[in-house]
Amino acid sequence: MRFIRKTRYEQDLALFRHGGQRFWYGLLLLVLLAAPLLLDRFYLGELALVFIYAIAGVGLMLLVGYTGLVSLGHAAFLAIGAYAQAYLLVRGWPFPAALAAATLLTAAVGGLVALPAVRMTGIYLAVATLAFAVIVEHLIMNWTSVTGGFRGMAVPAATWLGMDFTGPTAFYLLCLGVLVLVLWLALNLLRSPSGRAMLAVRDSEISAESMGIHIARTKALAFALSAGFTGLAGGLFAHKIGYLAPDAFTFLISIQLLLMVVVGGLGSLHGAVFGAIFIGLLPQGLAVLRDTLPPAVAQLPGLEPGIFGLILILFLIYEPLGIYGRWIKVRAWLDAFPLYRRATHKRQKQYLRTERLQ
Amino acid sequence: MSLLVAERIGVSFGGVRAVQDLSFAVEAGEVFSIVGPNGAGKTTIFNLISRFYDVDGGRLLFDGADITRLPRHGVAERGIARTFQNTELFERETVLNNLLIGCHVYRRTGLVQDLLFLPAVRRQELAFRRTAEDVIDLLDLQHYRDQVIANLPYGIRKMVEVARALCLKPRLLLLDEPSSGLNPEETEDLAFWIEDINEELGITVIMVEHDMNLVARASDRVMALADGALLTIGAPEEVRRHPDVLRAYLGD
Ligand SMILES: Nc1ncnc2c1ncn2[C@@H]1O[C@H](COP(=O)(O)OP(=O)(O)O)[C@@H](O)[C@H]1O
Ligand SMILES: [Mg+2]
């Protein structure tokens, strides 16, 4: 157990809760910065992909984990960011300007989608976002002059002022830098009124309203931010895969993104990062699984989505707090060893909340 | 001038006339209690003031201004705060965060400033924190500051909800059955706190309450309702002895 002595209110505004935390995160960042010296290009590429997933994960986490809105269509935002990035580079925009514009454009689309979507909840919202993703997929296939349609389009090299971000080390560092930036922005959000309004909307809309929070505006902002971060991830993803085609942004990707935040742990930024690592390891895991399963099963067409669904359901039932929740428990167990009580993490009795406003 | 005026307000749900043709006025600085049997329409009055329901007819005036058509989030901005009969807290957040959300009406920063955590945001956070800490001190919630609501006992949640409402620094505070679920000691404390809130903070209080001792002790005037209609308004003792009130409670 660690007890933190607080003497000033500013302490609660700090990004790190105590010196130990700052030390460990600092060390982690140093290790990650030194990784190009130790790892070969394959692993650097895989890590860069994990960072990209994590950026999108933070975006989706703001929506699902912090505002309590489900999206089954986030692949669409990834796609918009990716195509915008490629298109703007083709048109000769400088690399950073293209990435910023792709981000803002996706955020704007997210805000527009939110206008009708914020009036819906739960399953209706999920279906609406799914429908949006289908529309975007069709748009990509048919708007040939911009997207190249079925044939797809090549993503120009990411160069700027003589620097080339396409090389494995440079691209890795770029993705790391963007992830750190995005995490910083999200942490800032969560310690200020805009973020707290989202938490309030998630936990009780009627209470939020009676605190003076504008529900529709808060949800729309959450959508825009979430889309923006996901679009930014899409812009980087475009460079990672090098060639864009509609089949890179299917429904399966939306599910994978959702899987990431649920498995990682809803309502925590750690969860977004843990989830990204999980998703990054998933293809290897699936490959191993395919090898061990009997060929008849391994070749089933719906195997991959089926497994995703299964994992999603298992986590929702057995560990709703995701990998992060599990990690907290392990850490508490280590801290308290050998005095750990089995019931430490049992929720106390939940008090009834009526649906009606009485 | 009265702080809150209800002019012939009414609302029905299907066939149920939850509130009918009801007029009353609450004076600035008083503690005004609403009593009546279950289903009398007490909570519905709060929900009309909070704009969760639209009135079918009549007007609500707050400080002279018509608030009958205000957007819901505008009610808090005018200076009206409330609690809920069964508590409606932000369950997964800490007590402190609940109180900070209570400060929301005072925010002056926008999304971009918040994302960058500019100095204005930091200053604002410190000001909010001071407000929250003052309320924590007032209601003795120091022990619970960093605890998540979902883990708190019911009595504490009730007080956290009052605390959150106080963070709005409201002019009018609506308390819906604040003593329900509290033990006798907690109810005793509550009576003192209502006095403090009313006298020291100068907040006008409208309270829906079943505990007649608390009502008699804390309120200046009492309004009795039955089936959505007014029975009588007057001093606590008068209302308690009023024949219509006795009939409504005891049946005839
Ligand atoms: N949202 C609603 N839908 C239908 N009926 C309602 C609703 N809200 C209140 N009522 C009805 O209005 C009447 C008054 O309810 P309420 O104001 O909650 O009573 P109380 O005085 O116990 O707080 C009851 O008959 C209740 O069933
Ligand atoms: Mg009631």
XYZ file of C-alpha atoms and ligand atoms in Angstrom:
638
model
C 0.000 0.000 0.000
C 1.167 3.451 -0.805
C -0.219 6.390 1.108
C 0.200 9.726 -0.530
C 0.440 12.746 1.687
C -1.228 15.653 0.014
C -0.430 19.144 1.092
C -1.599 21.226 -1.836
C -4.560 21.031 -4.201
C -2.112 21.308 -7.118
C -0.967 17.779 -6.338
C -4.261 16.438 -7.585
C -3.820 18.374 -10.813
C -0.436 16.814 -11.565
C -0.217 14.357 -14.444
C 1.491 11.794 -12.238
C 0.143 10.999 -8.833
C 3.490 10.489 -7.160
C 7.214 10.449 -7.845
C 7.280 6.681 -8.312
C 4.804 6.927 -11.129
C 6.798 9.626 -12.836
C 9.908 7.466 -12.519
C 8.352 4.337 -14.027
C 6.673 6.125 -16.909
C 9.881 8.040 -17.578
C 11.825 4.795 -17.632
C 9.300 3.204 -19.964
C 9.576 6.150 -22.335
C 13.379 5.904 -22.285
C 13.245 2.208 -23.082
C 10.828 2.865 -25.916
C 13.077 5.636 -27.249
C 16.055 3.274 -27.128
C 14.170 0.413 -28.755
C 15.392 1.201 -32.316
C 18.915 0.407 -31.109
C 17.846 -3.006 -29.885
C 15.103 -4.244 -32.178
C 15.111 -5.119 -35.862
C 12.797 -3.531 -38.377
C 10.098 -6.169 -38.089
C 9.577 -5.615 -34.383
C 9.837 -1.843 -34.769
C 7.083 -2.052 -37.357
C 4.933 -4.163 -35.063
C 5.457 -1.715 -32.196
C 4.601 1.231 -34.443
C 1.365 -0.547 -35.309
C 0.606 -1.022 -31.624
C 1.145 2.725 -31.117
C -1.244 3.477 -33.973
C -3.858 1.170 -32.474
C -3.332 2.854 -29.125
C -3.938 6.301 -30.646
C -7.210 5.072 -32.138
C -7.884 3.291 -28.852
C -7.608 6.522 -26.886
C -10.042 8.065 -29.360
C -12.552 5.269 -29.011
C -12.028 5.129 -25.249
C -13.108 8.767 -24.923
C -16.373 7.853 -26.601
C -17.095 4.389 -25.208
C -15.259 4.331 -21.903
C -15.680 7.924 -20.811
C -18.865 9.163 -22.460
C -20.665 5.826 -22.476
C -21.555 5.848 -26.184
C -20.967 2.771 -28.297
C -19.648 2.955 -31.840
C -19.588 0.042 -34.240
C -18.319 2.259 -37.036
C -14.925 3.512 -36.009
C -13.229 1.835 -38.955
C -14.900 4.576 -41.008
C -13.042 7.295 -39.117
C -9.799 5.373 -39.503
C -10.519 5.186 -43.232
C -11.367 8.883 -43.567
C -8.123 9.822 -41.848
C -6.117 7.442 -43.989
C -7.630 8.477 -47.333
C -7.485 12.164 -46.455
C -3.823 11.803 -45.604
C -3.026 9.978 -48.845
C -5.130 12.342 -50.955
C -3.602 15.489 -49.487
C -0.070 14.135 -49.918
C -0.844 13.334 -53.545
C -2.019 16.928 -53.915
C 1.387 18.040 -52.670
C 0.563 19.099 -49.104
C 3.495 19.035 -46.675
C 3.391 15.952 -44.455
C 2.560 17.603 -41.087
C -0.097 19.838 -42.666
C -1.709 16.827 -44.328
C -1.752 14.908 -41.040
C -3.257 17.852 -39.170
C -5.852 18.399 -41.886
C -6.747 14.700 -41.967
C -7.253 14.826 -38.205
C -9.424 17.938 -38.301
C -11.439 16.690 -41.250
C -12.204 13.414 -39.485
C -13.125 15.311 -36.324
C -15.514 17.462 -38.342
C -17.117 14.384 -39.899
C -17.415 12.907 -36.408
C -19.156 16.062 -35.215
C -21.578 15.896 -38.163
C -22.353 12.236 -37.568
C -22.987 13.107 -33.941
C -25.780 15.554 -34.739
C -28.359 12.837 -35.392
C -26.518 10.141 -33.440
C -26.559 11.876 -30.051
C -30.323 11.545 -29.876
C -29.944 7.773 -29.813
C -28.658 5.469 -27.139
C -27.481 1.891 -26.762
C -28.321 -0.488 -29.537
C -29.825 2.230 -31.777
C -26.650 4.219 -31.655
C -24.617 1.088 -32.357
C -26.710 0.367 -35.450
C -26.560 3.983 -36.614
C -22.767 4.069 -36.384
C -22.636 0.745 -38.200
C -24.800 2.197 -40.971
C -22.486 5.193 -41.172
C -19.506 2.885 -41.614
C -21.272 1.052 -44.432
C -21.991 4.348 -46.173
C -18.360 5.385 -45.888
C -17.231 2.024 -47.258
C -19.483 2.504 -50.283
C -18.254 6.039 -50.751
C -14.677 4.788 -50.806
C -15.505 2.153 -53.397
C -17.361 4.542 -55.667
C -15.614 7.900 -55.341
C -12.920 6.693 -57.695
C -11.425 10.100 -58.527
C -10.368 10.578 -54.898
C -9.962 7.093 -53.483
C -9.061 4.996 -56.501
C -12.117 2.856 -55.884
C -11.532 -0.889 -55.787
C -8.057 -0.576 -57.194
C -7.082 1.580 -54.272
C -4.351 4.192 -54.076
C -0.697 4.250 -53.164
C 0.273 6.402 -50.191
C 3.091 8.830 -51.061
C 6.191 8.753 -48.876
C 6.080 10.782 -45.694
C 8.837 13.281 -46.250
C 9.197 16.792 -44.955
C 12.061 19.298 -44.963
C 14.419 16.598 -46.117
C 13.368 14.225 -43.342
C 11.973 10.871 -44.351
C 9.475 9.368 -41.920
C 9.050 6.197 -43.924
C 12.122 4.413 -42.600
C 11.447 1.954 -39.760
C 13.175 3.952 -37.034
C 11.816 7.347 -38.044
C 8.283 6.025 -38.458
C 8.478 4.237 -35.134
C 9.573 7.426 -33.367
C 6.917 9.436 -35.163
C 4.164 7.089 -33.978
C 5.558 7.076 -30.456
C 5.643 10.879 -30.422
C 2.062 11.165 -31.654
C 0.891 8.619 -29.077
C 2.543 10.539 -26.261
C 0.931 13.737 -27.525
C -2.499 12.119 -27.724
C -2.170 10.653 -24.223
C -1.192 14.062 -22.896
C -4.217 15.694 -24.523
C -6.524 12.991 -23.160
C -5.095 13.328 -19.646
C -5.624 17.075 -19.826
C -9.167 16.584 -20.964
C -9.929 14.250 -18.091
C -8.716 16.689 -15.461
C -10.772 19.599 -16.791
C -14.461 20.470 -17.178
C -14.823 19.172 -20.753
C -13.779 15.675 -19.727
C -15.759 15.680 -16.509
C -18.867 16.626 -18.471
C -18.368 13.420 -20.470
C -18.061 11.308 -17.326
C -21.193 12.955 -15.994
C -23.146 12.174 -19.154
C -21.950 8.582 -18.979
C -23.036 8.019 -15.383
C -26.322 9.946 -15.225
C -27.792 12.128 -17.918
C -30.495 13.607 -15.713
C -27.972 14.539 -13.057
C -25.640 15.987 -15.651
C -28.437 18.157 -16.975
C -29.350 19.405 -13.547
C -25.677 20.370 -13.090
C -26.024 22.586 -16.150
C -24.308 20.273 -18.619
C -25.559 20.437 -22.187
C -25.978 16.754 -23.056
C -26.154 16.957 -26.843
C -23.183 19.303 -27.050
C -21.092 17.130 -24.760
C -21.857 14.019 -26.773
C -21.147 15.785 -30.049
C -17.789 17.006 -28.750
C -16.970 13.507 -27.561
C -17.793 12.171 -31.009
C -15.694 14.809 -32.738
C -12.711 14.254 -30.458
C -12.983 10.512 -30.737
C -13.215 10.699 -34.508
C -10.324 13.169 -34.636
C -7.954 10.917 -32.711
C -9.032 7.918 -34.747
C -8.520 9.907 -37.949
C -5.041 10.822 -36.776
C -4.336 7.144 -36.229
C -5.735 6.549 -39.722
C -3.296 9.059 -41.207
C -0.382 7.168 -39.676
C -1.946 3.826 -40.567
C -1.962 4.897 -44.219
C 1.834 5.139 -44.134
C 2.111 1.894 -42.253
C 0.255 -0.118 -44.874
C 1.488 1.943 -47.835
C -1.420 1.137 -50.115
C -5.065 1.915 -49.367
C -7.929 -0.258 -50.516
C -11.501 -0.533 -49.234
C -10.902 -3.954 -47.704
C -8.473 -2.453 -45.185
C -11.359 -0.771 -43.346
C -14.054 -3.358 -42.986
C -16.543 -4.004 -40.236
C -14.049 -6.401 -38.724
C -11.733 -3.465 -38.009
C -14.537 -1.637 -36.178
C -15.098 -4.717 -34.057
C -11.390 -5.032 -33.451
C -11.230 -1.431 -32.243
C -14.150 -2.004 -29.898
C -12.571 -5.236 -28.713
C -9.457 -3.251 -27.929
C -11.146 -0.829 -25.511
C -13.333 -3.466 -23.871
C -10.529 -5.971 -23.417
C -8.099 -3.269 -22.324
C -10.514 -1.920 -19.749
C -13.294 0.608 -20.274
C -12.813 3.955 -18.629
C -9.046 3.999 -18.432
C -6.297 5.231 -20.716
C -4.145 2.352 -19.543
C -6.901 0.181 -20.912
C -6.574 1.737 -24.360
C -2.853 0.986 -24.403
C -3.179 -2.528 -22.977
C -5.922 -3.200 -25.501
C -3.663 -2.023 -28.326
C -0.950 -4.428 -27.221
C -3.530 -7.188 -27.109
C -4.779 -6.383 -30.611
C -1.188 -6.188 -31.819
C -0.519 -9.715 -30.547
C -3.825 -11.057 -31.793
C -2.751 -12.003 -35.358
C 0.097 -14.140 -34.005
C -2.300 -15.721 -31.538
C -4.799 -16.442 -34.282
C -2.077 -17.945 -36.481
C -1.029 -20.296 -33.695
C -4.651 -21.180 -33.120
C -5.188 -21.979 -36.790
C -2.212 -24.313 -36.722
C -3.487 -26.216 -33.718
C -7.137 -26.474 -34.758
C -8.229 -29.268 -37.097
C -8.083 -27.961 -40.693
C -11.834 -28.223 -41.177
C -12.399 -25.769 -38.322
C -9.379 -23.608 -39.038
C -10.596 -22.886 -42.582
C -14.084 -21.821 -41.509
C -14.759 -18.421 -43.048
C -16.273 -16.801 -39.963
C -13.587 -18.000 -37.572
C -11.894 -14.671 -36.932
C -15.010 -12.567 -36.166
C -16.327 -15.495 -34.159
C -13.244 -15.511 -31.965
C -13.400 -11.728 -31.568
C -16.993 -11.999 -30.473
C -16.164 -14.775 -28.049
C -13.349 -12.805 -26.440
C -15.599 -9.755 -26.184
C -18.329 -11.708 -24.439
C -15.943 -13.515 -22.097
C -14.425 -10.219 -20.997
C -17.794 -8.576 -20.510
C -18.878 -11.459 -18.283
C -15.740 -12.251 -16.327
C -13.646 -9.115 -16.284
C -15.688 -6.050 -17.177
C -12.759 -3.857 -16.170
C -10.567 -5.547 -18.778
C -6.854 -6.175 -18.652
C -6.364 -2.968 -16.703
C -8.793 -4.159 -14.040
C -6.899 -7.442 -13.794
C -3.622 -5.548 -13.519
C -4.948 -3.429 -10.637
C -5.879 -6.593 -8.792
C -2.496 -8.199 -9.371
C -0.787 -5.042 -8.181
C -2.965 -4.862 -5.064
C -2.148 -8.494 -4.401
C 1.584 -7.821 -4.705
C 1.343 -4.696 -2.542
C -0.577 -6.426 0.204
C 1.211 -9.774 0.069
C 0.736 -11.891 2.144
C -2.264 -10.113 3.630
C -4.506 -10.028 0.594
C -8.173 -10.557 1.349
C -10.222 -12.390 -1.215
C -13.077 -9.937 -1.016
C -10.985 -6.792 -1.506
C -12.385 -6.120 -4.939
C -15.909 -7.268 -4.356
C -18.209 -4.367 -4.988
C -20.294 -3.330 -2.047
C -23.990 -3.764 -2.396
C -25.392 -1.708 -5.220
C -28.204 0.577 -4.265
C -31.294 0.640 -6.307
C -31.647 3.344 -8.884
C -35.057 3.735 -10.382
C -35.534 4.369 -14.053
C -38.229 6.896 -13.341
C -37.252 10.319 -12.091
C -38.718 10.078 -8.659
C -40.898 39.736 -4.638
C -41.138 35.976 -4.284
C -38.150 33.944 -5.472
C -40.177 31.171 -7.071
C -43.763 31.506 -8.212
C -45.877 28.690 -9.607
C -48.975 29.980 -11.383
C -51.648 27.347 -11.937
C -49.179 24.707 -13.116
C -50.374 21.262 -14.064
C -49.204 18.080 -15.754
C -50.824 14.716 -16.482
C -49.387 11.345 -17.420
C -51.961 9.485 -19.420
C -54.983 9.611 -17.173
C -53.075 10.516 -14.014
C -53.216 14.192 -13.154
C -49.951 14.256 -11.218
C -50.166 17.991 -10.526
C -53.291 20.005 -11.136
C -53.870 23.724 -11.230
C -51.359 24.365 -8.491
C -50.257 27.827 -7.386
C -47.783 28.714 -4.688
C -44.992 31.174 -4.026
C -41.708 30.622 -2.216
C -40.144 33.664 -0.583
C -36.435 34.351 -0.791
C -34.647 33.113 2.324
C -37.233 30.668 3.592
C -37.289 26.911 4.027
C -40.442 25.717 2.316
C -41.522 22.103 2.764
C -43.838 20.058 0.610
C -45.655 17.180 2.285
C -48.276 14.722 1.143
C -48.941 11.022 0.802
C -47.030 8.928 -1.749
C -48.021 9.779 -5.280
C -49.253 13.227 -4.286
C -47.113 14.858 -6.967
C -44.283 16.236 -4.844
C -41.420 14.917 -6.936
C -43.305 15.888 -10.070
C -43.202 19.532 -8.944
C -39.405 19.296 -8.740
C -39.274 17.668 -12.148
C -41.364 20.504 -13.556
C -39.025 23.105 -12.078
C -35.995 21.135 -13.399
C -37.732 21.026 -16.786
C -37.642 17.227 -16.994
C -41.356 17.493 -17.727
C -43.168 20.222 -19.619
C -46.119 21.817 -17.880
C -49.469 21.249 -19.575
C -50.509 24.681 -18.454
C -49.473 27.528 -16.181
C -46.185 29.311 -15.613
C -43.124 29.074 -13.402
C -41.329 32.276 -12.503
C -37.921 32.362 -10.896
C -36.772 35.718 -9.626
C -39.376 37.341 -11.832
C -38.261 35.610 -15.043
C -40.328 32.960 -16.810
C -38.506 29.618 -16.646
C -41.328 27.498 -18.031
C -39.585 26.937 -21.365
C -35.935 27.030 -20.321
C -33.663 24.292 -21.732
C -32.883 21.752 -19.023
C -29.276 22.740 -18.578
C -30.355 26.366 -18.247
C -32.061 25.723 -14.924
C -28.769 25.240 -13.080
C -27.324 28.306 -14.758
C -30.156 30.385 -13.272
C -29.151 29.203 -9.811
C -31.475 26.285 -9.077
C -29.886 23.066 -7.794
C -31.549 19.822 -6.761
C -31.141 16.369 -5.307
C -33.050 13.235 -6.269
C -35.281 11.020 -4.185
C -33.198 7.883 -4.822
C -29.899 9.708 -5.446
C -28.511 10.209 -8.916
C -24.767 10.451 -8.494
C -21.949 9.874 -10.937
C -21.447 6.336 -9.700
C -18.046 5.484 -11.103
C -16.428 8.739 -10.035
C -14.989 9.865 -6.727
C -16.803 12.158 -4.333
C -14.408 14.928 -5.286
C -15.089 14.514 -8.984
C -18.826 14.570 -8.309
C -18.415 17.875 -6.526
C -16.206 19.281 -9.264
C -18.894 18.415 -11.796
C -21.181 20.402 -9.519
C -19.028 23.443 -10.302
C -19.693 23.046 -14.004
C -21.918 26.127 -14.318
C -18.915 28.284 -13.438
C -16.661 26.991 -16.201
C -15.334 29.637 -18.510
C -12.823 27.581 -20.517
C -13.511 25.865 -23.819
C -12.557 22.494 -25.233
C -9.296 23.617 -26.814
C -8.119 25.326 -23.631
C -9.004 22.224 -21.670
C -7.142 19.919 -24.072
C -3.990 21.999 -23.667
C -4.571 22.569 -19.952
C -3.689 26.232 -20.333
C -3.014 28.337 -17.218
C -6.613 29.590 -17.238
C -7.783 25.993 -16.887
C -5.410 25.367 -13.995
C -6.567 28.498 -12.194
C -10.171 27.503 -12.748
C -9.496 23.996 -11.418
C -7.976 25.433 -8.253
C -10.978 27.711 -7.779
C -13.362 24.772 -8.271
C -11.333 22.749 -5.832
C -11.609 25.454 -3.195
C -15.374 25.555 -3.672
C -15.564 21.772 -3.367
C -13.357 21.751 -0.262
C -15.489 24.406 1.432
C -18.541 22.228 0.882
C -16.668 19.110 2.043
C -15.783 20.930 5.249
C -19.325 22.169 5.727
C -20.853 18.705 5.401
C -17.985 16.764 7.018
C -17.197 14.618 4.012
C -13.392 14.718 4.364
C -13.079 10.960 4.841
C -14.855 10.183 1.626
C -13.191 12.702 -0.684
C -11.309 10.184 -2.835
C -13.776 7.319 -2.603
C -15.793 6.109 -5.529
C -19.537 6.638 -5.086
C -20.441 3.031 -5.874
C -18.639 1.943 -2.678
C -20.334 4.389 -0.302
C -23.192 3.663 2.125
C -26.551 5.199 1.349
C -26.510 7.881 4.028
C -23.211 9.242 2.755
C -24.467 9.244 -0.806
C -27.413 11.347 0.224
C -25.053 13.898 1.756
C -22.741 13.821 -1.267
C -25.716 14.690 -3.392
C -26.498 17.674 -1.201
C -22.843 18.650 -1.361
C -22.796 18.436 -5.134
C -25.850 20.673 -5.320
C -24.160 23.202 -3.014
C -21.171 23.411 -5.344
C -23.451 25.203 -7.785
C -23.769 27.938 -5.137
C -27.456 27.975 -5.933
C -29.992 30.587 -4.883
C -32.655 27.894 -4.644
C -32.026 24.342 -3.462
C -34.574 21.570 -4.072
C -34.191 18.604 -1.686
C -36.262 15.522 -2.499
C -36.773 13.467 0.666
C -33.309 14.226 2.068
C -33.881 12.138 5.207
C -35.165 8.960 3.568
C -32.748 6.129 4.273
C -30.910 8.094 6.970
C -30.698 6.841 10.542
C -31.947 9.078 13.409
C -28.492 10.557 14.110
C -27.948 11.362 10.472
C -31.403 12.948 10.310
C -30.495 15.050 13.343
C -27.338 16.267 11.568
C -29.361 16.940 8.469
C -31.627 19.337 10.365
C -28.572 21.339 11.428
C -27.146 21.354 7.943
C -30.371 22.590 6.422
C -30.301 25.389 8.958
C -26.690 26.211 8.041
C -27.398 26.083 4.352
C -30.368 28.358 4.771
C -29.026 30.816 7.311
C -25.292 30.950 6.701
C -25.217 30.444 2.978
C -28.460 32.334 2.468
C -29.906 29.669 0.184
C -33.660 29.329 -0.181
C -34.688 25.702 0.302
C -37.685 23.759 -0.965
C -37.802 20.348 0.662
C -40.009 17.342 0.029
C -40.028 15.424 3.272
C -41.958 12.709 5.090
C -40.372 13.074 8.506
C -42.799 15.446 10.206
C -40.405 16.263 13.026
C -37.771 17.365 10.576
C -40.365 19.377 8.665
C -41.611 21.073 11.819
C -38.113 21.853 12.972
C -36.552 23.052 9.761
C -39.268 24.769 7.773
C -40.792 28.209 7.853
C -43.843 27.209 5.840
C -45.322 23.939 4.662
C -47.447 23.102 1.661
C -49.618 19.981 1.816
C -50.723 18.194 -1.344
C -52.924 15.237 -2.157
C -53.567 13.793 -5.611
C -51.703 16.632 -7.253
C -53.867 19.342 -5.719
C -53.183 21.861 -3.000
C -54.640 21.155 0.436
C -53.199 24.038 2.393
C -50.126 26.222 2.916
C -49.130 27.564 6.310
C -46.934 27.263 9.378
C -45.864 23.665 10.188
C -48.175 23.313 13.200
C -51.190 24.679 11.354
C -50.671 22.329 8.458
C -50.207 19.362 10.722
C -53.568 19.978 12.380
C -55.456 20.972 9.258
C -58.515 18.720 8.802
C -57.891 18.155 5.062
C -54.336 17.070 5.767
C -55.426 14.680 8.482
C -58.019 13.252 6.141
C -55.491 12.817 3.324
C -53.074 10.960 5.586
C -55.546 8.922 7.565
C -58.223 8.386 4.967
C -61.817 9.203 5.868
N -42.850 9.889 -15.663
C -44.057 9.511 -15.206
N -44.851 8.724 -15.967
C -46.062 8.337 -15.513
N -46.571 8.673 -14.340
C -45.821 9.444 -13.535
C -44.524 9.898 -13.931
N -44.024 10.661 -12.926
C -44.966 10.667 -11.956
N -46.042 9.950 -12.309
C -47.270 9.755 -11.518
O -47.613 10.988 -10.960
C -48.048 10.837 -9.628
C -47.203 11.662 -8.696
O -45.914 11.085 -8.589
P -44.741 11.712 -7.741
O -44.623 13.146 -8.025
O -43.530 10.891 -7.972
O -45.285 11.478 -6.264
P -44.579 11.793 -4.878
O -45.446 12.826 -4.247
O -44.615 10.524 -4.111
O -43.172 12.280 -5.123
C -48.010 9.356 -9.329
O -49.294 8.826 -9.531
C -47.032 8.827 -10.347
O -47.326 7.505 -10.655
Mg -41.388 11.470 -4.635
